[in-house]
Tab-separated table of C-alpha atoms in Angstrom:
chain	number	residue	atom	x	y	z
A	1	UNK	CA	-21.138	45.894	-44.327
A	2	UNK	CA	-22.118	47.276	-40.960
A	3	UNK	CA	-19.596	47.419	-38.162
A	4	UNK	CA	-20.598	45.411	-35.096
A	5	UNK	CA	-20.281	47.557	-32.008
A	6	UNK	CA	-17.394	46.585	-29.724
A	7	UNK	CA	-19.852	46.125	-26.858
A	8	UNK	CA	-21.765	43.439	-28.790
A	9	UNK	CA	-18.519	41.653	-29.655
A	10	UNK	CA	-17.542	41.634	-25.990
A	11	UNK	CA	-20.929	40.204	-24.976
A	12	UNK	CA	-20.632	37.398	-27.548
A	13	UNK	CA	-17.089	36.610	-26.383
A	14	UNK	CA	-18.175	36.410	-22.753
A	15	UNK	CA	-21.115	34.151	-23.696
A	16	UNK	CA	-18.783	31.847	-25.620
A	17	UNK	CA	-16.327	31.586	-22.724
A	18	UNK	CA	-19.183	30.925	-20.296
A	19	UNK	CA	-20.528	28.122	-22.513
A	20	UNK	CA	-17.104	26.472	-22.616
A	21	UNK	CA	-16.744	26.704	-18.850
A	22	UNK	CA	-20.153	25.074	-18.369
A	23	UNK	CA	-19.250	22.327	-20.841
A	24	UNK	CA	-15.965	21.434	-19.149
A	25	UNK	CA	-17.487	21.776	-15.690
A	26	UNK	CA	-20.113	19.189	-16.610
A	27	UNK	CA	-17.430	16.833	-17.863
A	28	UNK	CA	-15.511	17.138	-14.596
A	29	UNK	CA	-18.597	16.282	-12.531
A	30	UNK	CA	-19.358	12.883	-13.997
A	31	UNK	CA	-21.506	11.013	-11.469
A	32	UNK	CA	-19.701	8.248	-9.606
A	33	UNK	CA	-20.945	4.706	-9.993
A	34	UNK	CA	-23.485	3.564	-7.444
A	35	UNK	CA	-24.607	-0.001	-8.122
A	36	UNK	CA	-28.179	-1.020	-7.478
A	37	UNK	CA	-28.372	-3.402	-4.539
A	38	UNK	CA	-31.360	-5.045	-6.241
A	39	UNK	CA	-33.964	-7.315	-4.756
A	40	UNK	CA	-32.284	-10.691	-5.256
A	41	UNK	CA	-33.066	-12.597	-2.024
A	42	UNK	CA	-29.968	-14.804	-2.379
A	43	UNK	CA	-27.221	-12.799	-4.107
A	44	UNK	CA	-23.734	-14.220	-4.488
A	45	UNK	CA	-21.233	-12.444	-2.235
A	46	UNK	CA	-17.508	-11.769	-2.005
A	47	UNK	CA	-17.291	-14.627	0.499
A	48	UNK	CA	-18.656	-16.977	-2.187
A	49	UNK	CA	-16.045	-15.655	-4.615
A	50	UNK	CA	-13.179	-16.295	-2.199
A	51	UNK	CA	-14.497	-19.755	-1.351
A	52	UNK	CA	-14.500	-20.671	-5.048
A	53	UNK	CA	-10.945	-19.570	-5.804
A	54	UNK	CA	-9.090	-20.016	-2.494
A	55	UNK	CA	-6.159	-22.432	-2.547
A	56	UNK	CA	-7.301	-25.892	-1.490
A	57	UNK	CA	-5.425	-27.910	1.129
A	58	UNK	CA	-3.487	-30.980	-0.021
A	59	UNK	CA	-3.736	-34.148	2.115
A	60	UNK	CA	-0.907	-36.533	2.993
A	61	UNK	CA	-1.251	-39.715	5.044
A	62	UNK	CA	1.964	-40.537	6.920
A	63	UNK	CA	3.119	-42.792	9.737
A	64	UNK	CA	4.472	-41.248	12.918
A	65	UNK	CA	6.729	-44.261	13.550
A	66	UNK	CA	9.608	-42.873	11.486
A	67	UNK	CA	10.839	-39.571	10.082
A	68	UNK	CA	9.149	-38.580	6.838
A	69	UNK	CA	8.922	-35.802	4.247
A	70	UNK	CA	6.052	-34.397	2.216
A	71	UNK	CA	6.287	-32.265	-0.945
A	72	UNK	CA	3.548	-29.843	-1.977
A	73	UNK	CA	2.462	-29.187	-5.551
A	74	UNK	CA	4.106	-25.735	-5.456
A	75	UNK	CA	7.439	-27.075	-4.248
A	76	UNK	CA	7.245	-26.784	-0.465
A	77	UNK	CA	9.097	-29.606	1.303
A	78	UNK	CA	8.407	-30.381	4.953
A	79	UNK	CA	10.670	-32.728	6.909
A	80	UNK	CA	8.988	-34.273	9.951
A	81	UNK	CA	10.770	-36.253	12.683
A	82	UNK	CA	9.420	-39.483	14.152
A	83	UNK	CA	6.903	-39.267	16.998
A	84	UNK	CA	6.399	-35.569	16.343
A	85	UNK	CA	2.740	-35.127	17.282
A	86	UNK	CA	0.674	-35.081	20.460
A	87	UNK	CA	-2.930	-34.448	21.412
A	88	UNK	CA	-3.991	-31.283	23.213
A	89	UNK	CA	-3.781	-33.309	26.426
A	90	UNK	CA	-0.168	-34.309	25.766
A	91	UNK	CA	-0.723	-37.920	24.653
A	92	UNK	CA	1.916	-39.192	22.204
A	93	UNK	CA	0.406	-40.216	18.853
A	94	UNK	CA	1.327	-43.492	17.181
A	95	UNK	CA	0.149	-44.776	13.817
A	96	UNK	CA	-1.071	-42.883	10.782
A	97	UNK	CA	-2.001	-39.208	10.730
A	98	UNK	CA	-3.283	-36.893	8.006
A	99	UNK	CA	-1.273	-33.757	7.232
A	100	UNK	CA	-3.046	-30.978	5.347
A	101	UNK	CA	-0.832	-28.461	3.552
A	102	UNK	CA	-1.881	-25.163	1.952
A	103	UNK	CA	0.750	-23.257	-0.071
A	104	UNK	CA	0.522	-19.535	-0.926
A	105	UNK	CA	3.255	-18.099	-3.152
A	106	UNK	CA	1.706	-15.610	-5.591
A	107	UNK	CA	0.049	-12.255	-4.951
A	108	UNK	CA	-3.124	-13.759	-6.370
A	109	UNK	CA	-2.895	-16.539	-3.752
A	110	UNK	CA	-2.593	-13.962	-0.985
A	111	UNK	CA	-5.646	-11.989	-2.125
A	112	UNK	CA	-7.938	-14.956	-2.754
A	113	UNK	CA	-7.033	-16.533	0.597
A	114	UNK	CA	-7.209	-13.154	2.387
A	115	UNK	CA	-3.761	-13.595	3.909
A	116	UNK	CA	-2.114	-10.226	4.170
A	117	UNK	CA	1.589	-9.623	4.727
A	118	UNK	CA	1.506	-7.360	7.771
A	119	UNK	CA	2.241	-7.352	11.469
A	120	UNK	CA	0.173	-5.059	13.669
A	121	UNK	CA	2.622	-2.211	13.023
A	122	UNK	CA	4.520	-2.992	9.819
A	123	UNK	CA	4.202	-4.257	6.262
A	124	UNK	CA	6.088	-7.389	5.264
A	125	UNK	CA	7.200	-8.877	1.994
A	126	UNK	CA	6.923	-12.627	1.814
A	127	UNK	CA	8.728	-15.361	-0.061
A	128	UNK	CA	5.931	-17.792	0.691
A	129	UNK	CA	3.553	-18.908	3.403
A	130	UNK	CA	2.130	-22.296	4.263
A	131	UNK	CA	-0.531	-23.679	6.548
A	132	UNK	CA	0.113	-27.049	8.200
A	133	UNK	CA	-2.625	-28.925	10.025
A	134	UNK	CA	-2.378	-32.455	11.420
A	135	UNK	CA	-5.253	-34.710	12.451
A	136	UNK	CA	-5.844	-38.272	13.521
A	137	UNK	CA	-9.462	-38.965	12.736
A	138	UNK	CA	-11.356	-35.863	13.829
A	139	UNK	CA	-8.853	-34.911	16.528
A	140	UNK	CA	-6.457	-32.020	15.819
A	141	UNK	CA	-2.844	-32.709	16.749
A	142	UNK	CA	0.010	-30.468	17.840
A	143	UNK	CA	3.766	-30.502	17.458
A	144	UNK	CA	5.575	-31.964	20.462
A	145	UNK	CA	7.399	-29.160	22.308
A	146	UNK	CA	10.619	-31.157	22.005
A	147	UNK	CA	10.303	-31.470	18.210
A	148	UNK	CA	10.711	-29.163	15.214
A	149	UNK	CA	9.836	-29.469	11.536
A	150	UNK	CA	11.954	-28.112	8.688
A	151	UNK	CA	10.077	-26.222	5.977
A	152	UNK	CA	11.816	-25.577	2.655
A	153	UNK	CA	10.269	-22.766	0.591
A	154	UNK	CA	11.326	-22.815	-3.091
A	155	UNK	CA	13.183	-19.763	-4.412
A	156	UNK	CA	13.617	-18.689	-8.035
A	157	UNK	CA	16.727	-16.621	-7.306
A	158	UNK	CA	19.569	-17.052	-4.858
A	159	UNK	CA	18.011	-16.216	-1.478
A	160	UNK	CA	19.516	-13.576	0.762
A	161	UNK	CA	20.085	-13.909	4.477
A	162	UNK	CA	17.618	-11.202	5.522
A	163	UNK	CA	14.531	-13.416	5.732
A	164	UNK	CA	13.138	-14.812	8.955
A	165	UNK	CA	10.253	-16.849	10.293
A	166	UNK	CA	6.862	-15.435	11.169
A	167	UNK	CA	3.799	-17.143	12.576
A	168	UNK	CA	0.198	-16.333	11.679
A	169	UNK	CA	-2.088	-15.072	14.412
A	170	UNK	CA	-5.848	-14.446	14.357
A	171	UNK	CA	-7.158	-12.011	16.946
A	172	UNK	CA	-9.918	-13.708	18.934
A	173	UNK	CA	-11.966	-10.513	19.233
A	174	UNK	CA	-11.607	-8.781	15.857
A	175	UNK	CA	-10.886	-11.902	13.783
A	176	UNK	CA	-8.086	-9.997	12.048
A	177	UNK	CA	-5.168	-12.057	10.728
A	178	UNK	CA	-1.629	-10.720	11.245
A	179	UNK	CA	1.893	-12.078	11.607
A	180	UNK	CA	4.106	-12.333	14.682
A	181	UNK	CA	7.911	-12.529	14.391
A	182	UNK	CA	9.444	-15.821	15.513
A	183	UNK	CA	11.735	-15.493	18.511
A	184	UNK	CA	13.193	-19.001	18.578
A	185	UNK	CA	13.267	-20.493	15.074
A	186	UNK	CA	16.158	-20.232	12.631
A	187	UNK	CA	16.246	-19.507	8.921
A	188	UNK	CA	18.987	-20.352	6.462
A	189	UNK	CA	19.588	-20.698	2.751
A	190	UNK	CA	19.285	-24.277	1.532
A	191	UNK	CA	21.330	-24.816	-1.626
A	192	UNK	CA	20.540	-27.292	-4.361
A	193	UNK	CA	21.217	-30.704	-2.873
A	194	UNK	CA	19.477	-33.501	-4.781
A	195	UNK	CA	17.237	-31.384	-6.992
A	196	UNK	CA	18.124	-28.026	-8.583
A	197	UNK	CA	15.471	-26.026	-6.739
A	198	UNK	CA	16.947	-23.473	-4.362
A	199	UNK	CA	14.988	-22.775	-1.213
A	200	UNK	CA	14.718	-20.984	2.068
A	201	UNK	CA	15.001	-23.520	4.874
A	202	UNK	CA	13.114	-22.714	8.050
A	203	UNK	CA	13.234	-24.681	11.297
A	204	UNK	CA	9.839	-24.261	12.942
A	205	UNK	CA	8.626	-25.204	16.405
A	206	UNK	CA	4.979	-24.575	15.477
A	207	UNK	CA	2.379	-25.621	12.918
A	208	UNK	CA	-0.579	-23.618	11.540
A	209	UNK	CA	0.442	-20.591	9.388
A	210	UNK	CA	4.188	-20.132	8.904
A	211	UNK	CA	5.879	-17.785	6.452
A	212	UNK	CA	9.350	-16.718	5.429
A	213	UNK	CA	9.552	-12.950	5.057
A	214	UNK	CA	11.084	-9.631	6.011
A	215	UNK	CA	9.957	-6.119	6.830
A	216	UNK	CA	9.061	-3.861	3.917
A	217	UNK	CA	10.465	-0.573	5.149
A	218	UNK	CA	10.348	2.523	2.950
A	219	UNK	CA	12.745	5.455	2.901
A	220	UNK	CA	10.272	8.189	3.862
A	221	UNK	CA	8.540	9.002	7.120
A	222	UNK	CA	5.612	6.710	7.854
A	223	UNK	CA	2.164	8.178	7.470
A	224	UNK	CA	-1.418	7.175	8.165
A	225	UNK	CA	-3.863	6.778	5.296
A	226	UNK	CA	-7.590	6.499	4.705
A	227	UNK	CA	-9.471	5.090	1.711
A	228	UNK	CA	-13.179	5.827	1.337
A	229	UNK	CA	-15.956	4.455	-0.864
A	230	UNK	CA	-19.435	5.864	-1.487
A	231	UNK	CA	-23.026	5.044	-2.341
A	232	UNK	CA	-23.947	1.395	-1.907
A	233	UNK	CA	-20.318	0.307	-1.525
A	234	UNK	CA	-19.521	-0.499	2.104
A	235	UNK	CA	-17.594	-2.867	4.354
A	236	UNK	CA	-20.151	-5.679	3.909
A	237	UNK	CA	-19.643	-5.959	0.143
A	238	UNK	CA	-16.288	-4.302	-0.634
A	239	UNK	CA	-12.689	-5.236	0.221
A	240	UNK	CA	-9.859	-2.737	-0.146
A	241	UNK	CA	-6.179	-3.627	-0.071
A	242	UNK	CA	-2.789	-2.238	-1.005
A	243	UNK	CA	-0.461	-4.004	-3.413
A	244	UNK	CA	3.239	-3.144	-3.654
A	245	UNK	CA	4.459	-3.852	-7.221
A	246	UNK	CA	8.138	-3.842	-6.222
A	247	UNK	CA	7.799	-6.920	-3.988
A	248	UNK	CA	5.418	-9.601	-2.768
A	249	UNK	CA	3.350	-7.577	-0.318
A	250	UNK	CA	-0.427	-7.464	0.055
A	251	UNK	CA	-1.976	-5.424	2.856
A	252	UNK	CA	-5.705	-5.486	3.544
A	253	UNK	CA	-7.302	-2.439	5.118
A	254	UNK	CA	-9.468	-2.495	8.212
A	255	UNK	CA	-13.064	-1.315	8.131
A	256	UNK	CA	-13.552	0.936	11.170
A	257	UNK	CA	-16.586	2.589	9.615
A	258	UNK	CA	-19.159	1.634	6.991
A	259	UNK	CA	-17.353	3.325	4.098
A	260	UNK	CA	-13.933	4.210	5.499
A	261	UNK	CA	-10.907	1.896	5.370
A	262	UNK	CA	-7.658	2.361	7.296
A	263	UNK	CA	-5.018	0.289	9.125
A	264	UNK	CA	-2.950	0.050	12.298
A	265	UNK	CA	0.246	-0.075	10.245
A	266	UNK	CA	1.563	2.956	8.353
A	267	UNK	CA	3.242	3.427	4.960
A	268	UNK	CA	6.383	5.397	4.175
A	269	UNK	CA	5.617	8.669	2.407
A	270	UNK	CA	6.785	8.503	-1.208
A	271	UNK	CA	5.962	4.800	-1.579
A	272	UNK	CA	4.472	3.808	-4.943
A	273	UNK	CA	1.685	1.278	-4.521
A	274	UNK	CA	-1.648	0.216	-5.987
A	275	UNK	CA	-4.949	0.748	-4.197
A	276	UNK	CA	-7.220	-2.117	-5.220
A	277	UNK	CA	-10.875	-2.617	-4.354
A	278	UNK	CA	-13.109	-5.570	-5.203
A	279	UNK	CA	-16.849	-5.414	-4.617
A	280	UNK	CA	-19.742	-7.775	-5.234
A	281	UNK	CA	-23.229	-6.326	-5.061
A	282	UNK	CA	-26.367	-8.165	-6.176
A	283	UNK	CA	-24.057	-10.883	-7.609
A	284	UNK	CA	-22.299	-8.314	-9.859
A	285	UNK	CA	-18.589	-7.496	-9.661
A	286	UNK	CA	-17.049	-4.024	-9.390
A	287	UNK	CA	-13.383	-3.185	-9.037
A	288	UNK	CA	-10.660	-0.570	-9.333
A	289	UNK	CA	-6.860	-0.852	-9.512
A	290	UNK	CA	-5.218	2.548	-9.146
A	291	UNK	CA	-1.496	3.264	-8.763
A	292	UNK	CA	-0.695	6.088	-6.353
A	293	UNK	CA	2.225	7.674	-4.545
A	294	UNK	CA	1.638	7.900	-0.812
A	295	UNK	CA	1.764	11.438	0.589
A	296	UNK	CA	1.518	12.585	4.231
A	297	UNK	CA	-1.918	11.864	5.773
A	298	UNK	CA	-3.002	10.226	2.514
A	299	UNK	CA	-6.758	10.226	1.755
A	300	UNK	CA	-8.476	8.878	-1.380
A	301	UNK	CA	-12.061	8.233	-2.436
A	302	UNK	CA	-12.372	5.265	-4.789
A	303	UNK	CA	-14.704	5.020	-7.774
A	304	UNK	CA	-15.228	1.401	-8.802
A	305	UNK	CA	-16.467	0.293	-12.222
A	306	UNK	CA	-18.505	-2.766	-13.108
A	307	UNK	CA	-16.520	-5.783	-14.265
A	308	UNK	CA	-16.838	-9.553	-14.495
A	309	UNK	CA	-15.640	-12.457	-12.386
A	310	UNK	CA	-13.104	-13.379	-15.069
A	311	UNK	CA	-12.026	-9.729	-15.228
A	312	UNK	CA	-11.251	-9.728	-11.504
A	313	UNK	CA	-9.273	-12.971	-11.831
A	314	UNK	CA	-7.311	-11.559	-14.789
A	315	UNK	CA	-6.455	-8.471	-12.762
A	316	UNK	CA	-5.187	-10.650	-9.908
A	317	UNK	CA	-3.196	-12.824	-12.335
A	318	UNK	CA	-1.358	-9.704	-13.494
A	319	UNK	CA	-0.345	-8.453	-10.049
């Protein structure tokens, strides 16, 4: 048997190593998904998706002549004094009015109704948020400045005393929804009285969006963060938000550029959270749910994968 020269052996070894490097390099450079926008003239959008699954308002017809209470299907109780409502011009309302109540208690509720738990500067965790609207006929009504309503939010565990009232605010220019801390209302724990359901009891001097919550501070230094998408994903068809598995917090990201998402608030470095994106392009769904640990000046590019409408709902059910 002839001996193979050492030089030939070395050449074969180098060729083998090179082949392996090429193989693994190809595996590492898998193309990212880039859905076809298609030519459908009337594709279903994310807005259609939210409209289908958003929590619907419940209607209650009550008389303003005497104090009354309403109870929502998710356990919210609202106690309303007599003669509580006025028109925008200050006219006292008598007779029957219609109260519309929307209750949001789960993380899925928050996502599908696009109600994030943030102020301009900070992230909140919520124990529940409600929307209260009052009308007589087509005319919207307002709470008399001398009146308050008491909102009882159900609690599954004994509530602490660190929660407080916050009111929803929509910026007239950007349309962005955030929360403002209440400076006058009071919050207290309401024990079981007639029924065994514990609750947070909030005295509110306003209607519209009202929540019971607290700030979600982390231990580390706060840092900015940027999430990017690519290809045909952009701010018109893709929503990106942050979910905090340790509490009830959902924070949507702003869209300052076509494919770059950020926020005015910051997140404590070291925080464990999930970056979630939902997209709908040419009526098809794409999503990603990725757990990360926030590091200083955090930047991430997301790669979404195609899914189904039921798949997106299942993901939200499991938050």
